[in-house]
mmCIF file of C-alpha atoms in Angstrom:
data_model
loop_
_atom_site.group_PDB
_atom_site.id
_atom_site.type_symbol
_atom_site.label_atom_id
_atom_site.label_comp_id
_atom_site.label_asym_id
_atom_site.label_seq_id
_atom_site.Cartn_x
_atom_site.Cartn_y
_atom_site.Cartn_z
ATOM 1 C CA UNK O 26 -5.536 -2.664 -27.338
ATOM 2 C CA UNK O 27 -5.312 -5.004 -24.359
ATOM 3 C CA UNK O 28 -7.602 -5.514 -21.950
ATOM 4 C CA UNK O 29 -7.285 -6.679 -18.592
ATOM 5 C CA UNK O 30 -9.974 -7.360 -15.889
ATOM 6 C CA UNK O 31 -9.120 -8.751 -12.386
ATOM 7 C CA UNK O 32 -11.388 -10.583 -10.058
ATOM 8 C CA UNK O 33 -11.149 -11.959 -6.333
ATOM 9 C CA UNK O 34 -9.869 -9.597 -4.197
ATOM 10 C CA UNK O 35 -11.724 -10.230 -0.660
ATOM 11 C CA UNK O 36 -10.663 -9.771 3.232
ATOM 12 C CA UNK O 37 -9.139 -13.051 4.652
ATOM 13 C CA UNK O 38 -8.004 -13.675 8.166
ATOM 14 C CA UNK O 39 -4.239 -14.714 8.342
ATOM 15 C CA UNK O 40 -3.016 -17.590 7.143
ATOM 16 C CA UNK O 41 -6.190 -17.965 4.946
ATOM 17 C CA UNK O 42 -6.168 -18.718 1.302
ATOM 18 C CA UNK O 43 -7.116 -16.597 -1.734
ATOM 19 C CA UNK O 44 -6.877 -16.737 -5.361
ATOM 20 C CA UNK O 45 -6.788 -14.078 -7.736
ATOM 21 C CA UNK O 46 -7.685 -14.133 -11.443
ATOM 22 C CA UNK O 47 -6.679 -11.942 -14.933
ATOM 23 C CA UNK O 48 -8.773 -12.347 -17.853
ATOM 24 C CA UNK O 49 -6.794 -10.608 -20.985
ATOM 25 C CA UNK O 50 -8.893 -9.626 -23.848
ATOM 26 C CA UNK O 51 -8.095 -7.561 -26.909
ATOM 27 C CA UNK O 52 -4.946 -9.721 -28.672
ATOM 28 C CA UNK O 53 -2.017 -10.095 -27.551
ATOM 29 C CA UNK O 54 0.958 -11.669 -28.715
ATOM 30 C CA UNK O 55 1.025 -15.712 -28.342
ATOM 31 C CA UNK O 56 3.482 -15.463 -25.662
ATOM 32 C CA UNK O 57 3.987 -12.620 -23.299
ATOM 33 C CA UNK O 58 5.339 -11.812 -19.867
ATOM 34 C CA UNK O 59 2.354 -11.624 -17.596
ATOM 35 C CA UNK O 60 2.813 -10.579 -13.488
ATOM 36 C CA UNK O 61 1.038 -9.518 -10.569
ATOM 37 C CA UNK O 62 2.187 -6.347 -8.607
ATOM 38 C CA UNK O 63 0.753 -5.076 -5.823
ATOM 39 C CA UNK O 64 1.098 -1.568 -4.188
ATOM 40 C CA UNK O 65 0.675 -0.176 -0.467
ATOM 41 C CA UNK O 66 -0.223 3.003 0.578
ATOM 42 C CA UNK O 67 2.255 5.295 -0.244
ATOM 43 C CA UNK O 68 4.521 2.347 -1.078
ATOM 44 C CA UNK O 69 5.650 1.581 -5.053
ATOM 45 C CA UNK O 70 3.976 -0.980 -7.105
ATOM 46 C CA UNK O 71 6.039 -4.274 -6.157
ATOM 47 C CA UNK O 72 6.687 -7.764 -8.090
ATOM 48 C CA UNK O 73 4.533 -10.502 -6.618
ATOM 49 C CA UNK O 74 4.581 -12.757 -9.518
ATOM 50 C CA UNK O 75 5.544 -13.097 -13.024
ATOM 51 C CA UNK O 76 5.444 -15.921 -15.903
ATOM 52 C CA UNK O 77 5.770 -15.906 -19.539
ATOM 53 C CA UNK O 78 3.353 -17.575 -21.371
ATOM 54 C CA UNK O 79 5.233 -18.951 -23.931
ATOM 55 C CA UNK O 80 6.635 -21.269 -21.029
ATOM 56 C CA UNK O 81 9.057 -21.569 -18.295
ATOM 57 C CA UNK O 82 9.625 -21.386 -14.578
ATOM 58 C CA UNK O 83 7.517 -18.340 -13.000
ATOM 59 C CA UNK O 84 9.088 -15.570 -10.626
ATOM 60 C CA UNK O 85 8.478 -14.854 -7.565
ATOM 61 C CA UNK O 86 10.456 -12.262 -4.993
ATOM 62 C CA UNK O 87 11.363 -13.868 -1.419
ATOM 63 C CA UNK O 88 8.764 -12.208 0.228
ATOM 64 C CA UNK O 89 6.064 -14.700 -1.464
ATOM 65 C CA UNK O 90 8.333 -17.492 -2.552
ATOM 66 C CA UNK O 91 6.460 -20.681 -1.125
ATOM 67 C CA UNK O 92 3.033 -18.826 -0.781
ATOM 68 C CA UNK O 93 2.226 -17.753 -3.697
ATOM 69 C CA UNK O 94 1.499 -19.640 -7.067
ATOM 70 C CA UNK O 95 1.267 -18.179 -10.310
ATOM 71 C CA UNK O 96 -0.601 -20.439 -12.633
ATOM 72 C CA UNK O 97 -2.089 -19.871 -16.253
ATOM 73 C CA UNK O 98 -4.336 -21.114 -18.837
ATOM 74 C CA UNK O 99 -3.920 -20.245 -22.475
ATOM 75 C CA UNK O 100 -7.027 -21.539 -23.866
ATOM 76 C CA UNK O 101 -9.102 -18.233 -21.714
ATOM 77 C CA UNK O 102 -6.341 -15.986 -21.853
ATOM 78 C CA UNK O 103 -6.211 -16.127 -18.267
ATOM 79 C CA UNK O 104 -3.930 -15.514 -15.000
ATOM 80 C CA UNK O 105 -4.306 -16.883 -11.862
ATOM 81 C CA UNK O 106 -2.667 -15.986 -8.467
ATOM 82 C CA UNK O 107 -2.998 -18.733 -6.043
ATOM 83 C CA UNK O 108 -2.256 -16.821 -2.269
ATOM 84 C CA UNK O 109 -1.459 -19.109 0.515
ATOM 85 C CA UNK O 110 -0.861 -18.936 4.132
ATOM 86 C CA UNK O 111 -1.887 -14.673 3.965
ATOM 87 C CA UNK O 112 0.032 -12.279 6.235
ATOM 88 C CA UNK O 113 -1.064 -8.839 7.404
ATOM 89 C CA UNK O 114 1.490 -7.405 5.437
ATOM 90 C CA UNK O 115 0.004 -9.095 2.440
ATOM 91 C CA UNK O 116 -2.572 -6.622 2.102
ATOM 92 C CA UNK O 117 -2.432 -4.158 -0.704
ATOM 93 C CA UNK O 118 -3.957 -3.432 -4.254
ATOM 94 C CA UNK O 119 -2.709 -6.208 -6.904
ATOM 95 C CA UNK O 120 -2.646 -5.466 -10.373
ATOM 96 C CA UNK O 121 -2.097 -7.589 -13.475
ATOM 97 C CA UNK O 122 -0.066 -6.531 -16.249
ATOM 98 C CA UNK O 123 0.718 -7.749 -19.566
ATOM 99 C CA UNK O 124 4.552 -6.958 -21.102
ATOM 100 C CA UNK O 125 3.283 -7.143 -25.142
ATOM 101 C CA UNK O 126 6.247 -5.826 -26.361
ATOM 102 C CA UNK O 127 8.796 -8.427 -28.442
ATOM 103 C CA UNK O 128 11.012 -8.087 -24.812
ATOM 104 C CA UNK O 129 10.451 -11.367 -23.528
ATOM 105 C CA UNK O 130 11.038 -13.260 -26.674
ATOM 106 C CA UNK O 131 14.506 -11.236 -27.005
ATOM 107 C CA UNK O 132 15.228 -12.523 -23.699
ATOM 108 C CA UNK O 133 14.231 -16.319 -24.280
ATOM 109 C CA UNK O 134 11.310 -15.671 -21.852
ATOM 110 C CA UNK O 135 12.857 -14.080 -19.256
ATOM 111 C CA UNK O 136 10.032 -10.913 -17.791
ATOM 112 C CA UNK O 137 10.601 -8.005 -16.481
ATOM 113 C CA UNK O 138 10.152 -7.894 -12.563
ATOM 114 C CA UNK O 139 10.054 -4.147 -12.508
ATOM 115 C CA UNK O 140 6.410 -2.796 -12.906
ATOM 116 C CA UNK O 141 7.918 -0.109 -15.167
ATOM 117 C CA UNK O 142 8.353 -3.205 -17.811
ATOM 118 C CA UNK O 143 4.661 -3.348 -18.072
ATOM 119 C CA UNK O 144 2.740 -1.296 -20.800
ATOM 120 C CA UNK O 145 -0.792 -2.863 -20.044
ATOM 121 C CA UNK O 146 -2.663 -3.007 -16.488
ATOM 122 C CA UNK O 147 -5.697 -3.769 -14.746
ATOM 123 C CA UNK O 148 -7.553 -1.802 -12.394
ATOM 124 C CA UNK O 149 -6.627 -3.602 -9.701
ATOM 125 C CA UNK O 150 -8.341 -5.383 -6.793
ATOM 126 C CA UNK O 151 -8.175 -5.321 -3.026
ATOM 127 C CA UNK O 152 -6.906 -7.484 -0.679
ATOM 128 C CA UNK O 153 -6.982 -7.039 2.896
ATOM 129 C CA UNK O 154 -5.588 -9.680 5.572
ATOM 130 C CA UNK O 155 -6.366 -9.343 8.662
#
């Protein structure tokens, strides 16, 4: 059963830097799709980022393209999200979630950017910019 435990979430004044990290725990595969989503009140739980481990070029929707960086390293199992140049409309709860299904190596690494693609998540952590 995987684990997943976020860490970082803070207030930061616009155009302010955060990062975000994912520690997975448990097993997993040796490659899976891993992503950040984030959710608004009363809003559904949207893409921010999303990489598969195994390799390849990351994802990112327009809203974040250029700001955001999602980075990894394999040796802790871990997930980073790198947040640059914050907006108000940044703020939300992010989430990390693990795809651990065979999907992504079907697809030659290409993740889901849907959160319903996601069968393991965190309990998310706040970020509010201001």
């Amino acid at each position: 059963h995987v684990q997943l435990v976020e860490s970082g979430g803070d207030s930061v004044e616009a155009g302010g830097s955060l990062r975000l990290s994912c520690a997975a725990s448990g097993g997993t595969r040796s490659s899976i799709c891993m992503g950040w989503f984030r959710q608004r009140p009363g809003n559904q739980r949207e893409e921010v980022a999303t990489i598969w481990t195994g390799g390849g070029s990351p994802h990112y929707p327009d809203s974040v393209t250029g700001r955001f960086t999602i980075t990894q390293d394999n040796a802790k199992n871990t997930v980073y999200l790198l947040m640059n140049s914050a907006k108000p409309e940044d703020t939300a709860a992010y989430y990390c979630a693990v795809d651990d299904t065979t999907r992504g190596e079907k697809t030659g690494g290409t993740c889901p950017t849907s959160w319903l693609g996601y069968n393991y998540w965190g309990q998310g952590t706040q970020v509010t910019v201001s």
